[in-house]
mmCIF file of C-alpha atoms in Angstrom:
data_model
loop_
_atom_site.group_PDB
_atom_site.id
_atom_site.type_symbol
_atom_site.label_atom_id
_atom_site.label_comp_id
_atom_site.label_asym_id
_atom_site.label_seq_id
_atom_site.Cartn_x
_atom_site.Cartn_y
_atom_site.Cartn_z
ATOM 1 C CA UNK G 1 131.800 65.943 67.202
ATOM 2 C CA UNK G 2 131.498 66.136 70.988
ATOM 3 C CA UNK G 3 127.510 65.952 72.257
ATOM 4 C CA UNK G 4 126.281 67.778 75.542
ATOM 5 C CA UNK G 5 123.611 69.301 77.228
ATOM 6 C CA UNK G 6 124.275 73.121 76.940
ATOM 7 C CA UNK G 7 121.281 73.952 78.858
ATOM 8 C CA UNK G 8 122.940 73.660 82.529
ATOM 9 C CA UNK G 9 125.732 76.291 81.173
ATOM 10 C CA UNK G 10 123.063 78.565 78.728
ATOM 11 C CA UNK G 11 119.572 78.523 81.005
ATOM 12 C CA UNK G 12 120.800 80.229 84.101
ATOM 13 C CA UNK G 13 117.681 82.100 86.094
ATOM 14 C CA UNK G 14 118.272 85.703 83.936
ATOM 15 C CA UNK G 15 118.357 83.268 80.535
ATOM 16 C CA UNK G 16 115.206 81.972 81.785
ATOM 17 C CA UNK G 17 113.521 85.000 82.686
ATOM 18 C CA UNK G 18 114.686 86.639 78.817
ATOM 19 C CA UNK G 19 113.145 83.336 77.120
ATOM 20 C CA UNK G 20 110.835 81.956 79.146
ATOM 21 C CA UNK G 21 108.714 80.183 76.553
ATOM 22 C CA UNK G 22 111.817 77.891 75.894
ATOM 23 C CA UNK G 23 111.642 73.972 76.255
ATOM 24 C CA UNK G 24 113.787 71.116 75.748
ATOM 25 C CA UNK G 25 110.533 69.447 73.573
ATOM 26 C CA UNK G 26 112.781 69.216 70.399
ATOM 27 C CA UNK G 27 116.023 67.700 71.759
ATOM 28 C CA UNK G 28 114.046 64.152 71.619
ATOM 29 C CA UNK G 29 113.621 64.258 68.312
ATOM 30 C CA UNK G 30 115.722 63.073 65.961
ATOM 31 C CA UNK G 31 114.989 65.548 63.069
ATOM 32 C CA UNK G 32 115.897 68.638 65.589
ATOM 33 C CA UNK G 33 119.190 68.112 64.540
ATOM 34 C CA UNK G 34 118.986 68.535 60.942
ATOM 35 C CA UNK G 35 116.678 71.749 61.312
ATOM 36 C CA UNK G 36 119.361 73.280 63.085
ATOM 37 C CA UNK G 37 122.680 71.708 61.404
ATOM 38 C CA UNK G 38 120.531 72.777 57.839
ATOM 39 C CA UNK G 39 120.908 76.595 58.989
ATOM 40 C CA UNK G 40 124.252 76.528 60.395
ATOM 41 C CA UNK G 41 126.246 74.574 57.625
ATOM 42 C CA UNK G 42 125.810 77.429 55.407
ATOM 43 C CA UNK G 43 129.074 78.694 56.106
ATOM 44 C CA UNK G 44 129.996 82.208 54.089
ATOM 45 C CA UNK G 45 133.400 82.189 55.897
ATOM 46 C CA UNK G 46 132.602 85.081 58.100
ATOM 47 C CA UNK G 47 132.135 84.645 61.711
ATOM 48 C CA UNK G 48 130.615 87.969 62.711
ATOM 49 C CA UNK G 49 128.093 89.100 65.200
ATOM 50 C CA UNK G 50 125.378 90.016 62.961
ATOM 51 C CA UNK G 51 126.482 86.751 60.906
ATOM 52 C CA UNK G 52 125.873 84.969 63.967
ATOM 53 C CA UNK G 53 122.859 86.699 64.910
ATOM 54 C CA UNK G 54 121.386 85.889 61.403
ATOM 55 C CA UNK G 55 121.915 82.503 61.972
ATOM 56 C CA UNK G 56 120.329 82.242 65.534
ATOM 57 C CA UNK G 57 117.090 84.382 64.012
ATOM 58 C CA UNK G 58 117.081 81.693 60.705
ATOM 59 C CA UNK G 59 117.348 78.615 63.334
ATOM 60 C CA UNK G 60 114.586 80.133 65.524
ATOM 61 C CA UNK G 61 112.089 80.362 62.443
ATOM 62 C CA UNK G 62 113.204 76.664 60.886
ATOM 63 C CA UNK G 63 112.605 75.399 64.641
ATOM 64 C CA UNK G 64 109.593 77.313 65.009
ATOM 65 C CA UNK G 65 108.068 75.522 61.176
ATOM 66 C CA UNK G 66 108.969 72.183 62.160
ATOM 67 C CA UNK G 67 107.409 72.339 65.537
ATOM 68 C CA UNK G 68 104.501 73.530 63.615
ATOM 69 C CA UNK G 69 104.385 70.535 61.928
ATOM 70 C CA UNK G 70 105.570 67.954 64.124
ATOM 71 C CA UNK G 71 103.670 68.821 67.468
ATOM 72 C CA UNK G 72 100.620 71.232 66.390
ATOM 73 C CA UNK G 73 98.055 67.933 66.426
ATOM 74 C CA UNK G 74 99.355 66.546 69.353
ATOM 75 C CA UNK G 75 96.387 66.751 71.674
ATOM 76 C CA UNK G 76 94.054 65.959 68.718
ATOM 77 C CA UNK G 77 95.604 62.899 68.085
ATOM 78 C CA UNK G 78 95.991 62.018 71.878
ATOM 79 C CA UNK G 79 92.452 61.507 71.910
ATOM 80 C CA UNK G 80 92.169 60.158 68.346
ATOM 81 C CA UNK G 81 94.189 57.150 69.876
ATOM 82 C CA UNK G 82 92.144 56.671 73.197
ATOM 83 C CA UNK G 83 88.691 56.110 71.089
ATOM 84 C CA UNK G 84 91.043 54.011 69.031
ATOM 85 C CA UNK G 85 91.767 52.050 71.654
ATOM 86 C CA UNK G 86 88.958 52.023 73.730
ATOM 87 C CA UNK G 87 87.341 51.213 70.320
ATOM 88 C CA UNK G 88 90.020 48.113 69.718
ATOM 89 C CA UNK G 89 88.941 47.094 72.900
ATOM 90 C CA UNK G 90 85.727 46.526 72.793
ATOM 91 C CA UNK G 91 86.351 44.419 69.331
ATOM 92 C CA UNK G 92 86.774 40.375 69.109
ATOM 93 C CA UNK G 93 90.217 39.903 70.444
ATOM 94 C CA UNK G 94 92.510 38.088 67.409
ATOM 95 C CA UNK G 95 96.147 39.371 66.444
ATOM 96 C CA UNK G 96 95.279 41.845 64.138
ATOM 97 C CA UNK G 97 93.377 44.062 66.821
ATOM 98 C CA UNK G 98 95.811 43.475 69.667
ATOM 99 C CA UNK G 99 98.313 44.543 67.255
ATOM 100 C CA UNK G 100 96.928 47.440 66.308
ATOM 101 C CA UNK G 101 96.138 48.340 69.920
ATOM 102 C CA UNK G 102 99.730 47.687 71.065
ATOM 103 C CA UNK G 103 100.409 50.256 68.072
ATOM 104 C CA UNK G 104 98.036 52.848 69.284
ATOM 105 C CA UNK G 105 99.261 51.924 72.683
ATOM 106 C CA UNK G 106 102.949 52.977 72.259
ATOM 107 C CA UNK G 107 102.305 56.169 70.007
ATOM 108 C CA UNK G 108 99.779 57.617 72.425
ATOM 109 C CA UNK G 109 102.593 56.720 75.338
ATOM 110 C CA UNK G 110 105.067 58.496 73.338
ATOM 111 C CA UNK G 111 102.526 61.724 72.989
ATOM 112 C CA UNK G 112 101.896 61.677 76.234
ATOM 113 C CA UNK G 113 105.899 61.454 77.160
ATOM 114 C CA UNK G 114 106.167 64.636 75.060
ATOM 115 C CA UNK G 115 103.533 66.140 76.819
ATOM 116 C CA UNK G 116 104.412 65.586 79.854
ATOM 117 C CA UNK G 117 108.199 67.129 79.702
ATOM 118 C CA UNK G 118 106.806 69.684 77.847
ATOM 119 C CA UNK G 119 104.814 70.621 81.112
ATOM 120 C CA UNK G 120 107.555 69.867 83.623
ATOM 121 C CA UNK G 121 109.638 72.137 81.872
ATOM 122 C CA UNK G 122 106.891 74.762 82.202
ATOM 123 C CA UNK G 123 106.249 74.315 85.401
ATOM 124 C CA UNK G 124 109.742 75.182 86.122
ATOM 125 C CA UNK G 125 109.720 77.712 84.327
ATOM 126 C CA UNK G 126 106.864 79.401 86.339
ATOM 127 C CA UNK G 127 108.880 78.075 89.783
ATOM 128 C CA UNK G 128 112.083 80.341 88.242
ATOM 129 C CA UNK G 129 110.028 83.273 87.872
ATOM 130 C CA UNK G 130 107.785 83.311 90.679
ATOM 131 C CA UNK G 131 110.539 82.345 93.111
ATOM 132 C CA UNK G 132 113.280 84.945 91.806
ATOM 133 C CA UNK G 133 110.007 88.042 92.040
ATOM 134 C CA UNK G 134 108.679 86.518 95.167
ATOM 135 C CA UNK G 135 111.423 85.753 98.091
ATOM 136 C CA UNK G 136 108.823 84.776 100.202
ATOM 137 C CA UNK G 137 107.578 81.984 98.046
ATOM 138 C CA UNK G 138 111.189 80.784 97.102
ATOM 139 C CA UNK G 139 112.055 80.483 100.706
ATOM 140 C CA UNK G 140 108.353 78.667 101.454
ATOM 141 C CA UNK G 141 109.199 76.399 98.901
ATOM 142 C CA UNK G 142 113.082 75.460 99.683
ATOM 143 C CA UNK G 143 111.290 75.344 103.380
ATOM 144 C CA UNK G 144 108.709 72.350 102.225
ATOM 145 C CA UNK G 145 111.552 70.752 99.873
ATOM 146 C CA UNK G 146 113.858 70.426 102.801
ATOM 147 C CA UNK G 147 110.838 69.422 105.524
ATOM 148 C CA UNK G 148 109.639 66.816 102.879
ATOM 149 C CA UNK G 149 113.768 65.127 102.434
ATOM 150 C CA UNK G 150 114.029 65.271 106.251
ATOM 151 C CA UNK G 151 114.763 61.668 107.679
ATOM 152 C CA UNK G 152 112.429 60.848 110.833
ATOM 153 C CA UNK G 153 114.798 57.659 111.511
ATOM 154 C CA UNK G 154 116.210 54.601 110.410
ATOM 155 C CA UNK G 155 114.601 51.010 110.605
ATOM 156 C CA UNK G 156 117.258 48.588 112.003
ATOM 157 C CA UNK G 157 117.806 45.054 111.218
ATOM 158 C CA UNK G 158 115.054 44.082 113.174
ATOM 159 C CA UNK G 159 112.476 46.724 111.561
ATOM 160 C CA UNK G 160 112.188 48.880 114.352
ATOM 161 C CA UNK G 161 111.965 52.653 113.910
ATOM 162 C CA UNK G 162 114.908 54.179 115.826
ATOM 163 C CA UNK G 163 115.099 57.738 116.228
ATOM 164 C CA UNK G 164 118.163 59.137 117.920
#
């Protein structure tokens, strides 16, 4: 079974614009996979539309469930872990409390991880939309993008600024 990223081909600017609540935050996760495959391996031996359509609305709802589940306590527990830390800290350092703090450590870096494609994605999102309704504020934007990449010069060997 071949693996790819679908996304570059499937979330073109009008996909975007129909769905534009959708995020990669499941393709991380190692369960995403069985939600999905769970829905689609019940194969009847038709391939129709509305067979196919089923099937898209049954994966939507199992994905929408286990997101539920998986993510809903995500900022609660973000700030479970910093008083658990900051707690930790404040404790007699021996192994069992830097242990535990390394613990709380790495989960709340993986949260925050999550969190923070979850909010890139968004944010792109929002850049699709407002730039395709607002020309003006596309071209403003490609206009800072390509100001900010500009080179001013080079540095030669000596560390001299040369611009030519």
């Amino acid at each position: 079974m071949s693996e790819v990223r679908l996304d570059r081909a499937v979330a073109t600017t009008n996909w975007c614009e129909l769905f534009p609540n959708a995020t990669e935050r499941w393709a991380r996760e190692e369960e995403s996979e069985h939600v999905v495959a769970d829905v689609w391996i019940d194969d009847r031996g038709e391939s129709t539309c509305q067979l196919v359509m089923e099937k898209i609305k049954a994966t939507r709802v199992s994905l929408l469930q286990w997101s539920r589940q998986k993510f809903d306590g995500n900022r609660r527990r973000v700030r479970e872990l910093r008083a658990e830390i900051a707690g930790l800290h404040d404790h007699i350092q021996n192994t069992h409390t830097v242990h535990m703090r390394r613990l709380a450590c790495t989960e709340l870096d993986r949260l925050l991880e999550q969190e923070e494609v979850f909010w890139k994605q968004r944010s792109r999102v929002l850049w699709l939309e407002d730039g395709d309704r607002n020309t003006a504020y596309f071209h403003r934007r490609a206009s800072q993008i390509r100001k900010a990449n500009q080179l001013k010069g080079l540095r030669d060997e000596g560390g001299v600024l040369r611009q030519e």
